[in-house]
JSON list of C-alpha atoms in Angstrom, two decimals:
[
{"chain": "A", "resi": 21, "resn": "MET", "atom": "CA", "xyz": [0.00, 0.00, 0.00]},
{"chain": "A", "resi": 22, "resn": "MET", "atom": "CA", "xyz": [1.38, 3.41, -0.97]},
{"chain": "A", "resi": 23, "resn": "THR", "atom": "CA", "xyz": [1.25, 6.06, 1.69]},
{"chain": "A", "resi": 24, "resn": "ILE", "atom": "CA", "xyz": [1.16, 9.80, 1.25]},
{"chain": "A", "resi": 25, "resn": "ARG", "atom": "CA", "xyz": [3.57, 10.63, 4.05]},
{"chain": "A", "resi": 26, "resn": "ASN", "atom": "CA", "xyz": [7.09, 9.27, 4.30]},
{"chain": "A", "resi": 27, "resn": "THR", "atom": "CA", "xyz": [7.64, 6.67, 6.99]},
{"chain": "A", "resi": 28, "resn": "GLU", "atom": "CA", "xyz": [10.75, 5.38, 8.75]},
{"chain": "A", "resi": 29, "resn": "SER", "atom": "CA", "xyz": [11.09, 2.66, 6.09]},
{"chain": "A", "resi": 30, "resn": "GLN", "atom": "CA", "xyz": [9.44, 4.02, 2.94]},
{"chain": "A", "resi": 31, "resn": "TRP", "atom": "CA", "xyz": [9.11, 7.19, 0.88]},
{"chain": "A", "resi": 32, "resn": "GLY", "atom": "CA", "xyz": [5.53, 8.35, 0.39]},
{"chain": "A", "resi": 33, "resn": "TRP", "atom": "CA", "xyz": [4.09, 8.64, -3.10]},
{"chain": "A", "resi": 34, "resn": "PRO", "atom": "CA", "xyz": [4.52, 12.46, -3.31]},
{"chain": "A", "resi": 35, "resn": "SER", "atom": "CA", "xyz": [8.24, 12.07, -2.59]},
{"chain": "A", "resi": 36, "resn": "LYS", "atom": "CA", "xyz": [8.49, 9.31, -5.19]},
{"chain": "A", "resi": 37, "resn": "LEU", "atom": "CA", "xyz": [6.54, 11.29, -7.78]},
{"chain": "A", "resi": 38, "resn": "LEU", "atom": "CA", "xyz": [8.63, 14.43, -7.23]},
{"chain": "A", "resi": 39, "resn": "HIS", "atom": "CA", "xyz": [11.87, 12.39, -7.36]},
{"chain": "A", "resi": 40, "resn": "TRP", "atom": "CA", "xyz": [11.09, 10.60, -10.62]},
{"chain": "A", "resi": 41, "resn": "LEU", "atom": "CA", "xyz": [9.50, 13.61, -12.29]},
{"chain": "A", "resi": 42, "resn": "THR", "atom": "CA", "xyz": [12.59, 15.67, -11.45]},
{"chain": "A", "resi": 43, "resn": "ALA", "atom": "CA", "xyz": [14.84, 12.87, -12.73]},
{"chain": "A", "resi": 44, "resn": "VAL", "atom": "CA", "xyz": [13.05, 12.65, -16.07]},
{"chain": "A", "resi": 45, "resn": "VAL", "atom": "CA", "xyz": [13.03, 16.41, -16.57]},
{"chain": "A", "resi": 46, "resn": "ILE", "atom": "CA", "xyz": [16.75, 16.70, -15.72]},
{"chain": "A", "resi": 47, "resn": "LEU", "atom": "CA", "xyz": [17.60, 13.84, -18.09]},
{"chain": "A", "resi": 48, "resn": "ILE", "atom": "CA", "xyz": [15.78, 15.76, -20.84]},
{"chain": "A", "resi": 49, "resn": "GLN", "atom": "CA", "xyz": [17.27, 19.11, -19.86]},
{"chain": "A", "resi": 50, "resn": "ILE", "atom": "CA", "xyz": [20.96, 18.19, -20.01]},
{"chain": "A", "resi": 51, "resn": "PRO", "atom": "CA", "xyz": [21.10, 16.96, -23.63]},
{"chain": "A", "resi": 52, "resn": "LEU", "atom": "CA", "xyz": [18.67, 19.71, -24.68]},
{"chain": "A", "resi": 53, "resn": "GLY", "atom": "CA", "xyz": [21.05, 22.36, -23.35]},
{"chain": "A", "resi": 54, "resn": "PHE", "atom": "CA", "xyz": [24.10, 20.80, -25.01]},
{"chain": "A", "resi": 55, "resn": "TYR", "atom": "CA", "xyz": [22.28, 20.41, -28.32]},
{"chain": "A", "resi": 56, "resn": "ALA", "atom": "CA", "xyz": [20.89, 23.97, -28.32]},
{"chain": "A", "resi": 57, "resn": "GLU", "atom": "CA", "xyz": [24.31, 25.37, -27.45]},
{"chain": "A", "resi": 58, "resn": "GLU", "atom": "CA", "xyz": [25.91, 23.65, -30.45]},
{"chain": "A", "resi": 59, "resn": "LEU", "atom": "CA", "xyz": [23.46, 25.02, -33.02]},
{"chain": "A", "resi": 60, "resn": "LYS", "atom": "CA", "xyz": [24.10, 28.11, -35.10]},
{"chain": "A", "resi": 61, "resn": "LEU", "atom": "CA", "xyz": [21.81, 31.05, -34.42]},
{"chain": "A", "resi": 62, "resn": "SER", "atom": "CA", "xyz": [18.46, 30.12, -35.94]},
{"chain": "A", "resi": 63, "resn": "PRO", "atom": "CA", "xyz": [14.77, 30.00, -35.06]},
{"chain": "A", "resi": 64, "resn": "LEU", "atom": "CA", "xyz": [15.27, 26.38, -33.95]},
{"chain": "A", "resi": 65, "resn": "LYS", "atom": "CA", "xyz": [18.07, 27.39, -31.54]},
{"chain": "A", "resi": 66, "resn": "LEU", "atom": "CA", "xyz": [15.94, 30.18, -30.09]},
{"chain": "A", "resi": 67, "resn": "ASP", "atom": "CA", "xyz": [12.97, 27.83, -29.66]},
{"chain": "A", "resi": 68, "resn": "LEU", "atom": "CA", "xyz": [15.14, 25.19, -27.98]},
{"chain": "A", "resi": 69, "resn": "PHE", "atom": "CA", "xyz": [16.44, 27.78, -25.55]},
{"chain": "A", "resi": 70, "resn": "VAL", "atom": "CA", "xyz": [12.87, 28.79, -24.69]},
{"chain": "A", "resi": 71, "resn": "TRP", "atom": "CA", "xyz": [12.28, 25.12, -23.87]},
{"chain": "A", "resi": 72, "resn": "HIS", "atom": "CA", "xyz": [15.58, 24.93, -21.97]},
{"chain": "A", "resi": 73, "resn": "LYS", "atom": "CA", "xyz": [14.82, 28.01, -19.86]},
{"chain": "A", "resi": 74, "resn": "SER", "atom": "CA", "xyz": [11.25, 26.88, -19.24]},
{"chain": "A", "resi": 75, "resn": "ILE", "atom": "CA", "xyz": [12.29, 23.40, -18.17]},
{"chain": "A", "resi": 76, "resn": "GLY", "atom": "CA", "xyz": [14.98, 24.94, -15.97]},
{"chain": "A", "resi": 77, "resn": "MET", "atom": "CA", "xyz": [12.35, 26.94, -14.13]},
{"chain": "A", "resi": 78, "resn": "VAL", "atom": "CA", "xyz": [10.21, 23.80, -13.77]},
{"chain": "A", "resi": 79, "resn": "ILE", "atom": "CA", "xyz": [13.23, 22.09, -12.18]},
{"chain": "A", "resi": 80, "resn": "LEU", "atom": "CA", "xyz": [13.68, 25.04, -9.83]},
{"chain": "A", "resi": 81, "resn": "LEU", "atom": "CA", "xyz": [10.03, 24.82, -8.76]},
{"chain": "A", "resi": 82, "resn": "LEU", "atom": "CA", "xyz": [10.26, 21.04, -8.34]},
{"chain": "A", "resi": 83, "resn": "ALA", "atom": "CA", "xyz": [13.40, 21.42, -6.21]},
{"chain": "A", "resi": 84, "resn": "ILE", "atom": "CA", "xyz": [11.70, 23.96, -3.97]},
{"chain": "A", "resi": 85, "resn": "GLU", "atom": "CA", "xyz": [8.61, 21.75, -3.65]},
{"chain": "A", "resi": 86, "resn": "ARG", "atom": "CA", "xyz": [10.80, 18.74, -2.86]},
{"chain": "A", "resi": 87, "resn": "LEU", "atom": "CA", "xyz": [12.68, 20.64, -0.17]},
{"chain": "A", "resi": 88, "resn": "LEU", "atom": "CA", "xyz": [9.46, 21.93, 1.40]},
{"chain": "A", "resi": 89, "resn": "TRP", "atom": "CA", "xyz": [7.90, 18.44, 1.35]},
{"chain": "A", "resi": 90, "resn": "ARG", "atom": "CA", "xyz": [11.07, 16.92, 2.78]},
{"chain": "A", "resi": 91, "resn": "MET", "atom": "CA", "xyz": [11.22, 19.49, 5.60]},
{"chain": "A", "resi": 92, "resn": "THR", "atom": "CA", "xyz": [7.63, 18.81, 6.66]},
{"chain": "A", "resi": 93, "resn": "GLY", "atom": "CA", "xyz": [7.92, 15.06, 7.04]},
{"chain": "A", "resi": 94, "resn": "THR", "atom": "CA", "xyz": [9.94, 12.07, 8.04]},
{"chain": "A", "resi": 95, "resn": "ILE", "atom": "CA", "xyz": [12.95, 10.91, 6.08]},
{"chain": "A", "resi": 96, "resn": "PRO", "atom": "CA", "xyz": [13.28, 7.12, 5.91]},
{"chain": "A", "resi": 97, "resn": "ALA", "atom": "CA", "xyz": [16.07, 5.70, 8.04]},
{"chain": "A", "resi": 98, "resn": "ALA", "atom": "CA", "xyz": [19.37, 4.96, 6.36]},
{"chain": "A", "resi": 99, "resn": "ILE", "atom": "CA", "xyz": [20.07, 1.41, 5.27]},
{"chain": "A", "resi": 100, "resn": "ASP", "atom": "CA", "xyz": [22.88, -0.31, 7.17]},
{"chain": "A", "resi": 101, "resn": "SER", "atom": "CA", "xyz": [26.09, 1.12, 5.74]},
{"chain": "A", "resi": 102, "resn": "SER", "atom": "CA", "xyz": [29.27, 2.68, 6.99]},
{"chain": "A", "resi": 103, "resn": "ALA", "atom": "CA", "xyz": [29.29, 6.18, 8.45]},
{"chain": "A", "resi": 104, "resn": "ILE", "atom": "CA", "xyz": [31.34, 7.41, 5.49]},
{"chain": "A", "resi": 105, "resn": "GLN", "atom": "CA", "xyz": [28.83, 5.96, 2.99]},
{"chain": "A", "resi": 106, "resn": "ARG", "atom": "CA", "xyz": [25.96, 7.66, 4.82]},
{"chain": "A", "resi": 107, "resn": "ARG", "atom": "CA", "xyz": [27.87, 10.95, 4.88]},
{"chain": "A", "resi": 108, "resn": "LEU", "atom": "CA", "xyz": [28.72, 10.69, 1.17]},
{"chain": "A", "resi": 109, "resn": "ALA", "atom": "CA", "xyz": [25.07, 9.99, 0.36]},
{"chain": "A", "resi": 110, "resn": "GLN", "atom": "CA", "xyz": [24.00, 13.05, 2.39]},
{"chain": "A", "resi": 111, "resn": "LEU", "atom": "CA", "xyz": [26.61, 15.18, 0.64]},
{"chain": "A", "resi": 112, "resn": "ALA", "atom": "CA", "xyz": [25.53, 13.94, -2.79]},
{"chain": "A", "resi": 113, "resn": "HIS", "atom": "CA", "xyz": [21.85, 14.66, -2.06]},
{"chain": "A", "resi": 114, "resn": "ALA", "atom": "CA", "xyz": [22.64, 18.13, -0.69]},
{"chain": "A", "resi": 115, "resn": "THR", "atom": "CA", "xyz": [24.76, 18.84, -3.77]},
{"chain": "A", "resi": 116, "resn": "LEU", "atom": "CA", "xyz": [21.97, 17.68, -6.08]},
{"chain": "A", "resi": 117, "resn": "TYR", "atom": "CA", "xyz": [19.48, 20.00, -4.38]},
{"chain": "A", "resi": 118, "resn": "GLY", "atom": "CA", "xyz": [21.97, 22.87, -4.53]},
{"chain": "A", "resi": 119, "resn": "LEU", "atom": "CA", "xyz": [22.56, 22.29, -8.24]},
{"chain": "A", "resi": 120, "resn": "MET", "atom": "CA", "xyz": [18.83, 22.07, -8.98]},
{"chain": "A", "resi": 121, "resn": "ILE", "atom": "CA", "xyz": [18.61, 25.58, -7.55]},
{"chain": "A", "resi": 122, "resn": "ALA", "atom": "CA", "xyz": [21.94, 27.03, -8.77]},
{"chain": "A", "resi": 123, "resn": "LEU", "atom": "CA", "xyz": [21.56, 25.96, -12.40]},
{"chain": "A", "resi": 124, "resn": "PRO", "atom": "CA", "xyz": [18.24, 27.69, -13.17]},
{"chain": "A", "resi": 125, "resn": "ILE", "atom": "CA", "xyz": [19.29, 30.79, -11.24]},
{"chain": "A", "resi": 126, "resn": "SER", "atom": "CA", "xyz": [22.68, 31.02, -12.97]},
{"chain": "A", "resi": 127, "resn": "GLY", "atom": "CA", "xyz": [20.93, 30.57, -16.33]},
{"chain": "A", "resi": 128, "resn": "TRP", "atom": "CA", "xyz": [18.44, 33.30, -15.44]},
{"chain": "A", "resi": 129, "resn": "ILE", "atom": "CA", "xyz": [21.27, 35.62, -14.40]},
{"chain": "A", "resi": 130, "resn": "THR", "atom": "CA", "xyz": [23.11, 34.85, -17.66]},
{"chain": "A", "resi": 131, "resn": "THR", "atom": "CA", "xyz": [20.13, 35.74, -19.86]},
{"chain": "A", "resi": 132, "resn": "SER", "atom": "CA", "xyz": [19.25, 38.79, -17.75]},
{"chain": "A", "resi": 133, "resn": "ALA", "atom": "CA", "xyz": [22.83, 40.09, -17.90]},
{"chain": "A", "resi": 134, "resn": "ALA", "atom": "CA", "xyz": [22.82, 39.45, -21.67]},
{"chain": "A", "resi": 135, "resn": "ASN", "atom": "CA", "xyz": [19.61, 41.50, -21.90]},
{"chain": "A", "resi": 136, "resn": "ILE", "atom": "CA", "xyz": [17.73, 38.51, -23.33]},
{"chain": "A", "resi": 137, "resn": "PRO", "atom": "CA", "xyz": [14.15, 38.08, -22.12]},
{"chain": "A", "resi": 138, "resn": "THR", "atom": "CA", "xyz": [13.22, 34.84, -20.37]},
{"chain": "A", "resi": 139, "resn": "LYS", "atom": "CA", "xyz": [9.79, 33.59, -21.40]},
{"chain": "A", "resi": 140, "resn": "LEU", "atom": "CA", "xyz": [8.32, 30.47, -19.89]},
{"chain": "A", "resi": 141, "resn": "PHE", "atom": "CA", "xyz": [6.80, 28.32, -22.61]},
{"chain": "A", "resi": 142, "resn": "TRP", "atom": "CA", "xyz": [6.38, 31.46, -24.78]},
{"chain": "A", "resi": 143, "resn": "LEU", "atom": "CA", "xyz": [3.69, 32.72, -22.36]},
{"chain": "A", "resi": 144, "resn": "ILE", "atom": "CA", "xyz": [5.06, 34.24, -19.17]},
{"chain": "A", "resi": 145, "resn": "GLU", "atom": "CA", "xyz": [7.93, 36.71, -19.28]},
{"chain": "A", "resi": 146, "resn": "LEU", "atom": "CA", "xyz": [10.08, 36.56, -16.18]},
{"chain": "A", "resi": 147, "resn": "PRO", "atom": "CA", "xyz": [11.55, 39.82, -14.95]},
{"chain": "A", "resi": 148, "resn": "ALA", "atom": "CA", "xyz": [15.26, 40.36, -15.47]},
{"chain": "A", "resi": 149, "resn": "ILE", "atom": "CA", "xyz": [17.07, 39.81, -12.19]},
{"chain": "A", "resi": 150, "resn": "THR", "atom": "CA", "xyz": [19.95, 42.05, -13.23]},
{"chain": "A", "resi": 151, "resn": "GLY", "atom": "CA", "xyz": [20.58, 44.74, -15.76]},
{"chain": "A", "resi": 152, "resn": "PRO", "atom": "CA", "xyz": [22.77, 44.24, -18.83]},
{"chain": "A", "resi": 153, "resn": "ASP", "atom": "CA", "xyz": [26.30, 43.43, -17.66]},
{"chain": "A", "resi": 154, "resn": "GLU", "atom": "CA", "xyz": [28.83, 41.63, -19.88]},
{"chain": "A", "resi": 155, "resn": "ALA", "atom": "CA", "xyz": [31.16, 40.66, -17.01]},
{"chain": "A", "resi": 156, "resn": "LEU", "atom": "CA", "xyz": [28.30, 39.26, -14.93]},
{"chain": "A", "resi": 157, "resn": "LYS", "atom": "CA", "xyz": [26.95, 37.40, -17.99]},
{"chain": "A", "resi": 158, "resn": "SER", "atom": "CA", "xyz": [30.35, 35.73, -18.52]},
{"chain": "A", "resi": 159, "resn": "LEU", "atom": "CA", "xyz": [30.68, 34.82, -14.84]},
{"chain": "A", "resi": 160, "resn": "ALA", "atom": "CA", "xyz": [27.14, 33.42, -14.60]},
{"chain": "A", "resi": 161, "resn": "ALA", "atom": "CA", "xyz": [27.62, 31.43, -17.82]},
{"chain": "A", "resi": 162, "resn": "GLU", "atom": "CA", "xyz": [30.86, 29.96, -16.44]},
{"chain": "A", "resi": 163, "resn": "VAL", "atom": "CA", "xyz": [29.13, 29.05, -13.16]},
{"chain": "A", "resi": 164, "resn": "HIS", "atom": "CA", "xyz": [26.30, 27.47, -15.18]},
{"chain": "A", "resi": 165, "resn": "GLU", "atom": "CA", "xyz": [28.75, 25.34, -17.20]},
{"chain": "A", "resi": 166, "resn": "ILE", "atom": "CA", "xyz": [30.67, 24.20, -14.12]},
{"chain": "A", "resi": 167, "resn": "CYS", "atom": "CA", "xyz": [27.42, 23.32, -12.36]},
{"chain": "A", "resi": 168, "resn": "VAL", "atom": "CA", "xyz": [26.27, 21.24, -15.37]},
{"chain": "A", "resi": 169, "resn": "ILE", "atom": "CA", "xyz": [29.50, 19.24, -15.31]},
{"chain": "A", "resi": 170, "resn": "LEU", "atom": "CA", "xyz": [29.21, 18.75, -11.55]},
{"chain": "A", "resi": 171, "resn": "LEU", "atom": "CA", "xyz": [25.56, 17.71, -11.95]},
{"chain": "A", "resi": 172, "resn": "ILE", "atom": "CA", "xyz": [26.49, 15.08, -14.53]},
{"chain": "A", "resi": 173, "resn": "VAL", "atom": "CA", "xyz": [29.21, 13.67, -12.26]},
{"chain": "A", "resi": 174, "resn": "ILE", "atom": "CA", "xyz": [26.92, 13.57, -9.20]},
{"chain": "A", "resi": 175, "resn": "LEU", "atom": "CA", "xyz": [24.09, 12.00, -11.23]},
{"chain": "A", "resi": 176, "resn": "VAL", "atom": "CA", "xyz": [26.39, 9.25, -12.52]},
{"chain": "A", "resi": 177, "resn": "VAL", "atom": "CA", "xyz": [27.51, 8.52, -8.95]},
{"chain": "A", "resi": 178, "resn": "HIS", "atom": "CA", "xyz": [23.92, 8.71, -7.63]},
{"chain": "A", "resi": 179, "resn": "ILE", "atom": "CA", "xyz": [22.54, 6.36, -10.30]},
{"chain": "A", "resi": 180, "resn": "GLY", "atom": "CA", "xyz": [25.54, 4.06, -9.95]},
{"chain": "A", "resi": 181, "resn": "ALA", "atom": "CA", "xyz": [25.07, 3.87, -6.17]},
{"chain": "A", "resi": 182, "resn": "ALA", "atom": "CA", "xyz": [21.35, 3.11, -6.55]},
{"chain": "A", "resi": 183, "resn": "LEU", "atom": "CA", "xyz": [22.11, 0.32, -9.04]},
{"chain": "A", "resi": 184, "resn": "ARG", "atom": "CA", "xyz": [24.89, -1.02, -6.78]},
{"chain": "A", "resi": 185, "resn": "HIS", "atom": "CA", "xyz": [22.46, -1.17, -3.86]},
{"chain": "A", "resi": 186, "resn": "HIS", "atom": "CA", "xyz": [19.84, -2.90, -5.98]},
{"chain": "A", "resi": 187, "resn": "PHE", "atom": "CA", "xyz": [21.92, -5.43, -7.94]},
{"chain": "A", "resi": 188, "resn": "ILE", "atom": "CA", "xyz": [25.01, -6.05, -5.80]},
{"chain": "A", "resi": 189, "resn": "LEU", "atom": "CA", "xyz": [24.01, -5.33, -2.20]},
{"chain": "A", "resi": 190, "resn": "ARG", "atom": "CA", "xyz": [20.42, -6.40, -2.86]},
{"chain": "A", "resi": 191, "resn": "ASP", "atom": "CA", "xyz": [18.98, -4.04, -0.28]},
{"chain": "A", "resi": 192, "resn": "SER", "atom": "CA", "xyz": [15.83, -1.93, -0.47]},
{"chain": "A", "resi": 193, "resn": "ILE", "atom": "CA", "xyz": [17.30, 1.51, -1.27]},
{"chain": "A", "resi": 194, "resn": "LEU", "atom": "CA", "xyz": [16.00, 1.60, -4.85]},
{"chain": "A", "resi": 195, "resn": "LYS", "atom": "CA", "xyz": [12.81, -0.35, -4.09]},
{"chain": "A", "resi": 196, "resn": "ARG", "atom": "CA", "xyz": [11.65, 2.11, -1.45]},
{"chain": "A", "resi": 197, "resn": "MET", "atom": "CA", "xyz": [11.96, 5.04, -3.91]},
{"chain": "A", "resi": 198, "resn": "TRP", "atom": "CA", "xyz": [10.11, 3.12, -6.66]},
{"chain": "A", "resi": 199, "resn": "PHE", "atom": "CA", "xyz": [6.32, 2.91, -6.94]}
]
């Protein structure tokens, strides 16, 4: 039976839904950003960046919702593992949350500093969070790129650890986050 609230041994369905929805959107977002960046200036490139910015803001909202939901409930107890493994898992999760916030904000700063409007799904124009500033644009773009690389590394480790727990250690880490 799926519960709404997290328990000591299981994630509730809202946590699972938010986790997997965020995962799918991030796995779309990363190649979309790389592909759009490689294109020459064209209507297709501009459209892909509208999608990229819009999805980035969806990720930001999902991250905030996940943090709020996580703060209001129980977090399932850690599976038996060493103290260093538990600490590394906590660090990886904290880094993932930080990146889900830093990436959309650094992208928003980049486009604001470049004086490029940010429209969500061609409908809602977000306000610029800074005025035109070439130095800030370059810095924010560099932060964005570094964060993407770090995100990819952390995701590979996170997915690898989940698969290791499931197939090698045969514990319930992956099962309790699945539906």
